[in-house]
PDB file of C-alpha atoms in Angstrom:
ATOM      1  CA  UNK A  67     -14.796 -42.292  10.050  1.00 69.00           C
ATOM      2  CA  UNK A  68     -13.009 -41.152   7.209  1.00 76.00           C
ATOM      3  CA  UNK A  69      -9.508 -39.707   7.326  1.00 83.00           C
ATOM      4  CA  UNK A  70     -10.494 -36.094   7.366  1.00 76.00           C
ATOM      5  CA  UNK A  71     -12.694 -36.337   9.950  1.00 76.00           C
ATOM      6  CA  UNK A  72     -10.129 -38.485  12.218  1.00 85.00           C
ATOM      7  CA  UNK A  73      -7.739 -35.760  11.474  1.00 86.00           C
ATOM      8  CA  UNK A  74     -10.425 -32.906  12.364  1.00 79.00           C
ATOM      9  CA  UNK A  75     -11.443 -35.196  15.650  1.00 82.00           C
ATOM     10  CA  UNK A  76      -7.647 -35.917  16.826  1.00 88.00           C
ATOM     11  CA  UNK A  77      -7.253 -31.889  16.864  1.00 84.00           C
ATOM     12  CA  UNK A  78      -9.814 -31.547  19.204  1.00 78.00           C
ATOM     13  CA  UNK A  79      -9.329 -34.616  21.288  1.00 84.00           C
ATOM     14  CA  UNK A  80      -5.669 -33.277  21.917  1.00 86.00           C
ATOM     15  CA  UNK A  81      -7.455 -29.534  22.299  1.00 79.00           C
ATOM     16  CA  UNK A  82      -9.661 -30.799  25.270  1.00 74.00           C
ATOM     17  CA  UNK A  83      -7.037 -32.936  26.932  1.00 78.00           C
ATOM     18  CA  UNK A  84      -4.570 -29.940  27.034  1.00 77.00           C
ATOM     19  CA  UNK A  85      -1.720 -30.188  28.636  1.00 78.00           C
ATOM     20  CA  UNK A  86      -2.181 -33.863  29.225  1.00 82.00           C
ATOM     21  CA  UNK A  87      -0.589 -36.021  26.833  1.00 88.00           C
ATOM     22  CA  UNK A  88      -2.532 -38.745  25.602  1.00 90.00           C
ATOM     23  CA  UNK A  89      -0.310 -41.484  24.537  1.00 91.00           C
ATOM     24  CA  UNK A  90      -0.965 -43.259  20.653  1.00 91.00           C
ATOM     25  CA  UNK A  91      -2.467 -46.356  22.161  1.00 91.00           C
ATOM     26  CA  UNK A  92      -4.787 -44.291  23.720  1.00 91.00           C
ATOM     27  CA  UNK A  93      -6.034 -42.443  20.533  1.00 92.00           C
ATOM     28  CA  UNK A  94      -5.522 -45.568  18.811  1.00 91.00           C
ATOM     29  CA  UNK A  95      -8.226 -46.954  20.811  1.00 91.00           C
ATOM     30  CA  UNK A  96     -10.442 -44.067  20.888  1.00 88.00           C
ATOM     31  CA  UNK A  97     -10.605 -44.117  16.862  1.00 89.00           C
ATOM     32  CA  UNK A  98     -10.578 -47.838  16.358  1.00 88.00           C
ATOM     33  CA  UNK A  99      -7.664 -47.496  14.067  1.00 91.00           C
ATOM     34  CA  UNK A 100      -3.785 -49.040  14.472  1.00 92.00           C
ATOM     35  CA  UNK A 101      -1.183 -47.150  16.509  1.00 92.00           C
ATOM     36  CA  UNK A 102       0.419 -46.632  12.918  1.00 92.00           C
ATOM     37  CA  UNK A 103      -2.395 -44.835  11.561  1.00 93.00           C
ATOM     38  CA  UNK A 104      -2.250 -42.507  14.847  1.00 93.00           C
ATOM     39  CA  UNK A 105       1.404 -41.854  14.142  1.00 92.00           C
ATOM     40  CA  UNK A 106       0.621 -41.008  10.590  1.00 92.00           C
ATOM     41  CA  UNK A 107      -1.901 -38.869  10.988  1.00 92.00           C
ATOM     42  CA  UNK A 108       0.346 -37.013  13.994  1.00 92.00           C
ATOM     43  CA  UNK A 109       2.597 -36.553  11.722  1.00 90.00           C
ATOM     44  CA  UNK A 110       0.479 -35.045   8.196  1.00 88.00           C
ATOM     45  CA  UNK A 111      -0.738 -32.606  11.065  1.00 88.00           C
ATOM     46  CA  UNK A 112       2.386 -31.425  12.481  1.00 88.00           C
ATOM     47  CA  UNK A 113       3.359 -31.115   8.640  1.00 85.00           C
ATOM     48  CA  UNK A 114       0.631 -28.661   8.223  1.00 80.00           C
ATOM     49  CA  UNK A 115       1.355 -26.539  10.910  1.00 81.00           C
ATOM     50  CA  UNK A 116      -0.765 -27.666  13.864  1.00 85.00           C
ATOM     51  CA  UNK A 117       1.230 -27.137  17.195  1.00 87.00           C
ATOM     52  CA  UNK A 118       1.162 -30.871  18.729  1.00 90.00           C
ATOM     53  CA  UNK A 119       4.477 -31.864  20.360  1.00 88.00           C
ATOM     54  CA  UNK A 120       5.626 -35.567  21.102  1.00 86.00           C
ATOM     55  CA  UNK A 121       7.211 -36.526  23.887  1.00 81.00           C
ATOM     56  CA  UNK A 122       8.758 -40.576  24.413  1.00 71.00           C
ATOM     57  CA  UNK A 123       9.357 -42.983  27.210  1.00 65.00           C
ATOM     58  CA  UNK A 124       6.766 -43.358  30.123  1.00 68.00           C
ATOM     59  CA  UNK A 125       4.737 -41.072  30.654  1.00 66.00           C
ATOM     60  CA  UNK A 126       4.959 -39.352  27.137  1.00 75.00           C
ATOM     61  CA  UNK A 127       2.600 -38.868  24.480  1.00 89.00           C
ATOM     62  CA  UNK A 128       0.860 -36.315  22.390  1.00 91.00           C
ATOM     63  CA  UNK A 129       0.122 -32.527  23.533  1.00 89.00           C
ATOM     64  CA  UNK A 130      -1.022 -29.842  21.762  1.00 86.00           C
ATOM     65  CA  UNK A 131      -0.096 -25.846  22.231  1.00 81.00           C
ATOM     66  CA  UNK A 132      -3.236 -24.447  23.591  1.00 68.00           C
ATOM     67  CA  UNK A 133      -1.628 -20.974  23.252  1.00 72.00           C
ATOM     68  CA  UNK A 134      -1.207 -21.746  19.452  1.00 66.00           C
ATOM     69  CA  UNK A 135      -4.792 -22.539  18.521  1.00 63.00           C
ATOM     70  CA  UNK A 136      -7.640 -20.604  17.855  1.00 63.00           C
ATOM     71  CA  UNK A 137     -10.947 -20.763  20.073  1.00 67.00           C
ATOM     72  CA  UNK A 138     -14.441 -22.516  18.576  1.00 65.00           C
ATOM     73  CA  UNK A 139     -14.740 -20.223  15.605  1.00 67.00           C
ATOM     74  CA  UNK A 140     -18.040 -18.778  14.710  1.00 78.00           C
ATOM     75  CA  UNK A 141     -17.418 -19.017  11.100  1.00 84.00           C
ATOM     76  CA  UNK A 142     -20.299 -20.264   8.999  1.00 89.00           C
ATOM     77  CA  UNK A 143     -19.768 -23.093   6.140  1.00 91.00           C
ATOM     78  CA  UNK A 144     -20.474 -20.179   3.740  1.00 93.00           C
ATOM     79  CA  UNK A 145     -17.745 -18.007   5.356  1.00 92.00           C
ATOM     80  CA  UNK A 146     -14.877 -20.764   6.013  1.00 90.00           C
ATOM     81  CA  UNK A 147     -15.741 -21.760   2.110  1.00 92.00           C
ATOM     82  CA  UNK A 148     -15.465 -18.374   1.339  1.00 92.00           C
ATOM     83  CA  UNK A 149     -11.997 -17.875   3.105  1.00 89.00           C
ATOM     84  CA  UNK A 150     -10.893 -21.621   1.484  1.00 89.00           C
ATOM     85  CA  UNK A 151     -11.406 -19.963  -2.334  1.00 89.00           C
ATOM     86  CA  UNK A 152      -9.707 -17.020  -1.606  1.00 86.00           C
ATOM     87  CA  UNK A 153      -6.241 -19.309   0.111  1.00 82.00           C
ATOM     88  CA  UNK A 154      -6.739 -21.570  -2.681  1.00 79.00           C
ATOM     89  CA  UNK A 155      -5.743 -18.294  -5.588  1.00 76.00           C
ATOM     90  CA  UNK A 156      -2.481 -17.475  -3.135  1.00 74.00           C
ATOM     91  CA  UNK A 157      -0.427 -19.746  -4.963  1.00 72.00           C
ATOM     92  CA  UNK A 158       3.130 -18.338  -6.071  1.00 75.00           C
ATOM     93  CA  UNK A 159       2.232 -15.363  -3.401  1.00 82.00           C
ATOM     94  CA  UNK A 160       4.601 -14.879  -0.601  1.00 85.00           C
ATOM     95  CA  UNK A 161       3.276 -16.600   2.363  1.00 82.00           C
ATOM     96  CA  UNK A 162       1.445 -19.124   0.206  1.00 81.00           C
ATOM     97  CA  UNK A 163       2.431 -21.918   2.270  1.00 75.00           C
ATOM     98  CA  UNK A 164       1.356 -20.099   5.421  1.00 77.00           C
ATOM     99  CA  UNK A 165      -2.240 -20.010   3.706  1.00 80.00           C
ATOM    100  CA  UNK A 166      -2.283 -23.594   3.763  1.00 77.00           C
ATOM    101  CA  UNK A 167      -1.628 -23.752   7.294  1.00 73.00           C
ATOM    102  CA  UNK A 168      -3.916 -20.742   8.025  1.00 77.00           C
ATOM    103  CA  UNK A 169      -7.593 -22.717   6.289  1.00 80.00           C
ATOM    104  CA  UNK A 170      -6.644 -26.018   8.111  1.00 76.00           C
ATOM    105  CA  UNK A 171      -6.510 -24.211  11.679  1.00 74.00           C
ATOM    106  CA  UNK A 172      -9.316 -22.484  10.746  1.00 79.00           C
ATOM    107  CA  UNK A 173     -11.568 -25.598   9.985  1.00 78.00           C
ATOM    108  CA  UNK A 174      -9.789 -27.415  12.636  1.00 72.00           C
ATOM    109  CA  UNK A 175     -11.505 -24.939  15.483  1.00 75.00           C
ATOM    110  CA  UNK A 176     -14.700 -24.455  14.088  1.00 80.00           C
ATOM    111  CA  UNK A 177     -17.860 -27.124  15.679  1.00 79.00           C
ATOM    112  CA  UNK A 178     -18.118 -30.241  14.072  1.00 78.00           C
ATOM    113  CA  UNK A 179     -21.136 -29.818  12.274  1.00 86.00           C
ATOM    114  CA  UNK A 180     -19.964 -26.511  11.238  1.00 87.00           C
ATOM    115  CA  UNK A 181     -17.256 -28.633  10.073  1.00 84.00           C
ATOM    116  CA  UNK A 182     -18.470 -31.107   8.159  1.00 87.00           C
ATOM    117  CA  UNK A 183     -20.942 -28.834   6.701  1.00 91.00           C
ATOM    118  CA  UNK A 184     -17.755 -26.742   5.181  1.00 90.00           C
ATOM    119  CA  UNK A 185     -16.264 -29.604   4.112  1.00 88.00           C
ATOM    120  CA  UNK A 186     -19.308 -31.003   1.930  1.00 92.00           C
ATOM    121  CA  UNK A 187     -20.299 -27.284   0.025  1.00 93.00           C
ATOM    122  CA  UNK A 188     -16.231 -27.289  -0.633  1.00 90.00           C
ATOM    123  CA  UNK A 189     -16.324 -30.582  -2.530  1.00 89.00           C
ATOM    124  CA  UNK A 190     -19.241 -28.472  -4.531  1.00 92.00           C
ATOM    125  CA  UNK A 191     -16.238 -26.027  -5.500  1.00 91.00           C
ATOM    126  CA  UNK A 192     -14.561 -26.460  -9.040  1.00 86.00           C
ATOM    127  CA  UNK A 193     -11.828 -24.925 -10.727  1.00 81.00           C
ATOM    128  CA  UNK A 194     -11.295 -24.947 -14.585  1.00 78.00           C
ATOM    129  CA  UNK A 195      -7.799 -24.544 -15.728  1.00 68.00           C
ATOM    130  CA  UNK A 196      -5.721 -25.517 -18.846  1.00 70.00           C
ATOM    131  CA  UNK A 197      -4.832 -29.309 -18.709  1.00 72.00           C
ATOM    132  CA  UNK A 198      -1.054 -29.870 -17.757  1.00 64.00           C
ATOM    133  CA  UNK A 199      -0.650 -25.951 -16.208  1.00 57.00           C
ATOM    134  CA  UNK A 200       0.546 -26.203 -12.919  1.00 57.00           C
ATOM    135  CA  UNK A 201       0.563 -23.615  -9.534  1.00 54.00           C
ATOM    136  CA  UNK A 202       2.831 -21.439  -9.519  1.00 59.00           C
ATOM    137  CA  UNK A 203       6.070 -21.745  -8.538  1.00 62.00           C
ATOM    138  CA  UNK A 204       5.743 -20.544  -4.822  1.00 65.00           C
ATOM    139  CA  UNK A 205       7.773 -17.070  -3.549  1.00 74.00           C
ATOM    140  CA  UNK A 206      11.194 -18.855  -2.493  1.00 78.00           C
ATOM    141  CA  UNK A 207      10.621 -18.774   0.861  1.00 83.00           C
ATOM    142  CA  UNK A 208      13.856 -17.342   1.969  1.00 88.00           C
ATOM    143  CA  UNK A 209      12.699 -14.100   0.040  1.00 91.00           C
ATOM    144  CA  UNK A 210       9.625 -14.322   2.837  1.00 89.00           C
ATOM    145  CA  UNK A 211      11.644 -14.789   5.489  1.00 88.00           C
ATOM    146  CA  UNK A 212      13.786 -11.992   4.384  1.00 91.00           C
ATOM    147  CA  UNK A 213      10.533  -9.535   4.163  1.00 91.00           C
ATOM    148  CA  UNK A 214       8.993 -10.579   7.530  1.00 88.00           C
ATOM    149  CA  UNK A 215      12.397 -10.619   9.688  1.00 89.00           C
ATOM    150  CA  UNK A 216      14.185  -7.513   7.640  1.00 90.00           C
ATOM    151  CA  UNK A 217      17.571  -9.360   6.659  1.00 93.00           C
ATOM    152  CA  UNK A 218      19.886  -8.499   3.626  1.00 96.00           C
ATOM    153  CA  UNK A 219      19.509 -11.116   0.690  1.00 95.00           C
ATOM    154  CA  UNK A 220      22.340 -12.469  -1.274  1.00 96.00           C
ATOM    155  CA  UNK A 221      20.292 -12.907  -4.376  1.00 94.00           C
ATOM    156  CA  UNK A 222      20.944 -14.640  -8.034  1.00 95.00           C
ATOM    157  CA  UNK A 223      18.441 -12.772 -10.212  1.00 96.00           C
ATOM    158  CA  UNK A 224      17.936 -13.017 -14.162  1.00 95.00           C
ATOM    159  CA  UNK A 225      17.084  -9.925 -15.771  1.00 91.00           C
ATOM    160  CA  UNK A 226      14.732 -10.039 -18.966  1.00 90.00           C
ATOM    161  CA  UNK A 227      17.220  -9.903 -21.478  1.00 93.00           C
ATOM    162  CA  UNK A 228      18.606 -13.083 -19.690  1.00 93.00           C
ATOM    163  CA  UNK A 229      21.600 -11.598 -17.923  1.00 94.00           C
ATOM    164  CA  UNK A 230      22.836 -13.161 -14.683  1.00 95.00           C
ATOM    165  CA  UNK A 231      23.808 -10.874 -11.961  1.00 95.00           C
ATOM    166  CA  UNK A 232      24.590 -11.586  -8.145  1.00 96.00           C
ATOM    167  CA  UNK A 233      23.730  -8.419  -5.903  1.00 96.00           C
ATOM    168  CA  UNK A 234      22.960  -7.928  -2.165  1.00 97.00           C
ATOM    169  CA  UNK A 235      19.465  -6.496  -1.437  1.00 96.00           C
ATOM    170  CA  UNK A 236      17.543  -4.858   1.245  1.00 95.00           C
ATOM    171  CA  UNK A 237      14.010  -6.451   0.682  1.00 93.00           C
ATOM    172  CA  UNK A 238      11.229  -3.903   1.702  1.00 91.00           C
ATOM    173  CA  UNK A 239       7.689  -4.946  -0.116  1.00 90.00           C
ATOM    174  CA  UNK A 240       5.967  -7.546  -2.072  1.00 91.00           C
ATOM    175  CA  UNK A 241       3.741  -6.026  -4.764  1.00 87.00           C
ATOM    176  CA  UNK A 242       1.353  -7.783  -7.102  1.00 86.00           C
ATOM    177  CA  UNK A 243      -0.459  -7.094  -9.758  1.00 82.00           C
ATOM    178  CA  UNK A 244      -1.696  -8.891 -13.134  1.00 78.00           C
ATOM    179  CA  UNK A 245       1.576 -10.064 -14.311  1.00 80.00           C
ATOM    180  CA  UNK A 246       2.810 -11.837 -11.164  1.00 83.00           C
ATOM    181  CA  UNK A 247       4.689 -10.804  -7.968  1.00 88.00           C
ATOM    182  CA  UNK A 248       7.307  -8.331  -7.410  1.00 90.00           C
ATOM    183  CA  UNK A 249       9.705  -7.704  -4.474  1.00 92.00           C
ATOM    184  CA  UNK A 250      10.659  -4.435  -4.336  1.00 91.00           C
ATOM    185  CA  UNK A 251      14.115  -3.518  -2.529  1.00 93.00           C
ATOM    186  CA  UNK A 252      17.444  -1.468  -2.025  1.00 94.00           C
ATOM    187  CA  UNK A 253      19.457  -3.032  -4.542  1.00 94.00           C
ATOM    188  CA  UNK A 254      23.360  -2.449  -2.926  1.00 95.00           C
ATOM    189  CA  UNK A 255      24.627  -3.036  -6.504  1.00 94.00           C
ATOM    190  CA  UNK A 256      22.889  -0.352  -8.520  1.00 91.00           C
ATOM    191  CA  UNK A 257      22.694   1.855  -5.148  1.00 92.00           C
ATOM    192  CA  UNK A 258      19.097   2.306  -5.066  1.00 90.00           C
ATOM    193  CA  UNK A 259      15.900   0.938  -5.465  1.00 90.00           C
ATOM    194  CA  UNK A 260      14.988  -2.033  -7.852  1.00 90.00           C
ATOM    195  CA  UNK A 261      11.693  -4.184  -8.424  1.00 90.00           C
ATOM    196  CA  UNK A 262      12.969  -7.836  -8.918  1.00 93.00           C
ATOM    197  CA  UNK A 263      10.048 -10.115 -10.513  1.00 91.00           C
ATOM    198  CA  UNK A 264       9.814 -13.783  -7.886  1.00 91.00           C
ATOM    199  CA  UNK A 265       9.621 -15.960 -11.037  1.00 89.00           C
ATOM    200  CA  UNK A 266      13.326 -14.155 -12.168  1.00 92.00           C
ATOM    201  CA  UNK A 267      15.030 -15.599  -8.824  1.00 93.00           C
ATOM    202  CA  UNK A 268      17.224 -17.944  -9.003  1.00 93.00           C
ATOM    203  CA  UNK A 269      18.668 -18.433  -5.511  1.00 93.00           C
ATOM    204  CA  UNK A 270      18.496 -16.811  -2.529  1.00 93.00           C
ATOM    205  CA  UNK A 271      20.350 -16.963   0.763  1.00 93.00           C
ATOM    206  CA  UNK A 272      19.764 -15.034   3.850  1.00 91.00           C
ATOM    207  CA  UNK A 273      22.379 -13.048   5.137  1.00 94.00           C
ATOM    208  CA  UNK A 274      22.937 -12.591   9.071  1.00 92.00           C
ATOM    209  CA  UNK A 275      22.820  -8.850   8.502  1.00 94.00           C
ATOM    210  CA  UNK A 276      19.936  -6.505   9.437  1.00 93.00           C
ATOM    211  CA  UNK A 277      18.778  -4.404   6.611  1.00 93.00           C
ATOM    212  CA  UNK A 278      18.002  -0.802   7.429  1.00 91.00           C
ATOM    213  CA  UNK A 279      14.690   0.331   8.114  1.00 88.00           C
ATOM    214  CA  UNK A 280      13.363   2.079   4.919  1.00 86.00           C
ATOM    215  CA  UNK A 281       9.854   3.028   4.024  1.00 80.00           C
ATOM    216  CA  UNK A 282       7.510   1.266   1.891  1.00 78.00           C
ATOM    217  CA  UNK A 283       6.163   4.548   0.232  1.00 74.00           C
ATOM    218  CA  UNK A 284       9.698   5.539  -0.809  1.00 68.00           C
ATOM    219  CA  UNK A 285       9.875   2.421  -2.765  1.00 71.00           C
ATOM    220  CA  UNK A 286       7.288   3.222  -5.202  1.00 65.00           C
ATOM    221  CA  UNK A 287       7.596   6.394  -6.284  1.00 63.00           C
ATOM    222  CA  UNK A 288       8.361   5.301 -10.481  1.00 61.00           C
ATOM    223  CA  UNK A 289       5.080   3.183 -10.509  1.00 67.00           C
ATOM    224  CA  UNK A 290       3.277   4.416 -14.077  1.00 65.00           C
ATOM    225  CA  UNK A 291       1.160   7.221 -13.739  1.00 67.00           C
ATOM    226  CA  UNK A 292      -1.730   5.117 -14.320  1.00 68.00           C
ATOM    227  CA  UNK A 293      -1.219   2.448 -11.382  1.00 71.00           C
ATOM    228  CA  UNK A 294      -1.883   2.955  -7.844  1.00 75.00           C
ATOM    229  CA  UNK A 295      -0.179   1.024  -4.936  1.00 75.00           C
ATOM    230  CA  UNK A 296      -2.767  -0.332  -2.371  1.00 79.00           C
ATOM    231  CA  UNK A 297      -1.757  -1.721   1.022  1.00 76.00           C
ATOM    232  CA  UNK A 298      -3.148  -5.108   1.877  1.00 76.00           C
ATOM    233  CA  UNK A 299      -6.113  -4.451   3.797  1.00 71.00           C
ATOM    234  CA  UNK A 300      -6.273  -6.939   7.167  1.00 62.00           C
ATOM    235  CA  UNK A 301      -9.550  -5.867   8.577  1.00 51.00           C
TER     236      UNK A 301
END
């Protein structure tokens, strides 16, 4: 079994034991592989978001969160592919590392064969892309953290004529659009609203204050006359 699929298989071995713990000898055993390997791959899963919690001494083991996974999935390889391409283009997005997260849990619940059969038309998948040009740098993820739990930013921004400022914003909405991402806030500086490009940050540090509530649609009301804002549609 390779590495993927032990990873794939420990998910659901913990899933159907739930709440027992099974201890790493145990899954050790069950997947022919070293206690050390177990502990490893524990810990590349926990990394990427998957709920399992340790616990030591007698008794203890590994658990995972039932009420943090998904169901069997009835996703088809097609479909989970299909989801896979579009995560994989979220890089430098807010939430990009959430993405990541999101596609494993959603392979990890689907049925094995379903799986595997995901996993095999994905290694079909290529992307062609200038030699030496990396991701993008990811949304800082305090700026995320800032959107999703409406806190006041300190923020260290440089403007495009190169001009360092430090200014306390009210973040209210990410916006994309061919050039890159934009966070749009209340700007306590300039007293009003200002679009600050992600890639322009240079540090960011969340404040314990509450930003007010203000309304996205308020925010863009200098967009060019030929640009329209569209909400991100969930369903």
């Amino acid at each position: 079994m390779n590495r993927t699929d032990r990873l794939y298989a420990l998910v659901e071995e913990l899933r159907a034991c739930a709440p027992r713990r099974l201890a790493a000898r145990e899954l050790a055993a069950r997947f022919e592989v070293s206690v050390r390997t177990i502990e490893r791959d524990i810990s590349a899963l926990q990394q990427a978001g998957v709920p399992i919690f340790a616990d030591v001494g007698r008794g203890g083991g590994y658990t995972l969160d039932k009420s943090r996974t998904l169901p069997p999935l009835n996703f088809t390889p097609a479909e989970a592919v299909a989801v896979a391409i579009t995560l994989s283009r979220a890089g430098g997005s807010p939430y990009s590392r959430s993405a990541r997260t999101a596609l494993h849990k959603i392979v990890a619940a689907m049925s094995a064969d379903d799986g595997a059969s995901a996993r095999e038309l994905a290694a079909r998948i290529r992307f062609l892309a200038p030699a030496g040009n990396d991701d993008p740098a990811s949304v800082p993820a305090v700026l995320e953290e800032a959107v999703l739990a409406r806190r006041v930013v300190r923020l260290t921004y440089v403007d495009r004529s190169g001009a360092e400022t430090e200014r306390d914003i009210e973040p209210v909405t990410f916006t994309a659009s061919g050039k890159g991402w934009y966070l749009t806030a209340w700007c306590r500086m300039r007293g009003g609203c200002r679009v600050f490009r992600t890639d322009r940050v240079r540090r960011a540090a969340l404040l314990e204050e509450t930003a007010p509530d203000r309304g996205a649609e308020a925010m863009h009301d200098d967009i060019p006359a030929d640009y329209v804002v569209r909400p991100l549609e969930f369903v």
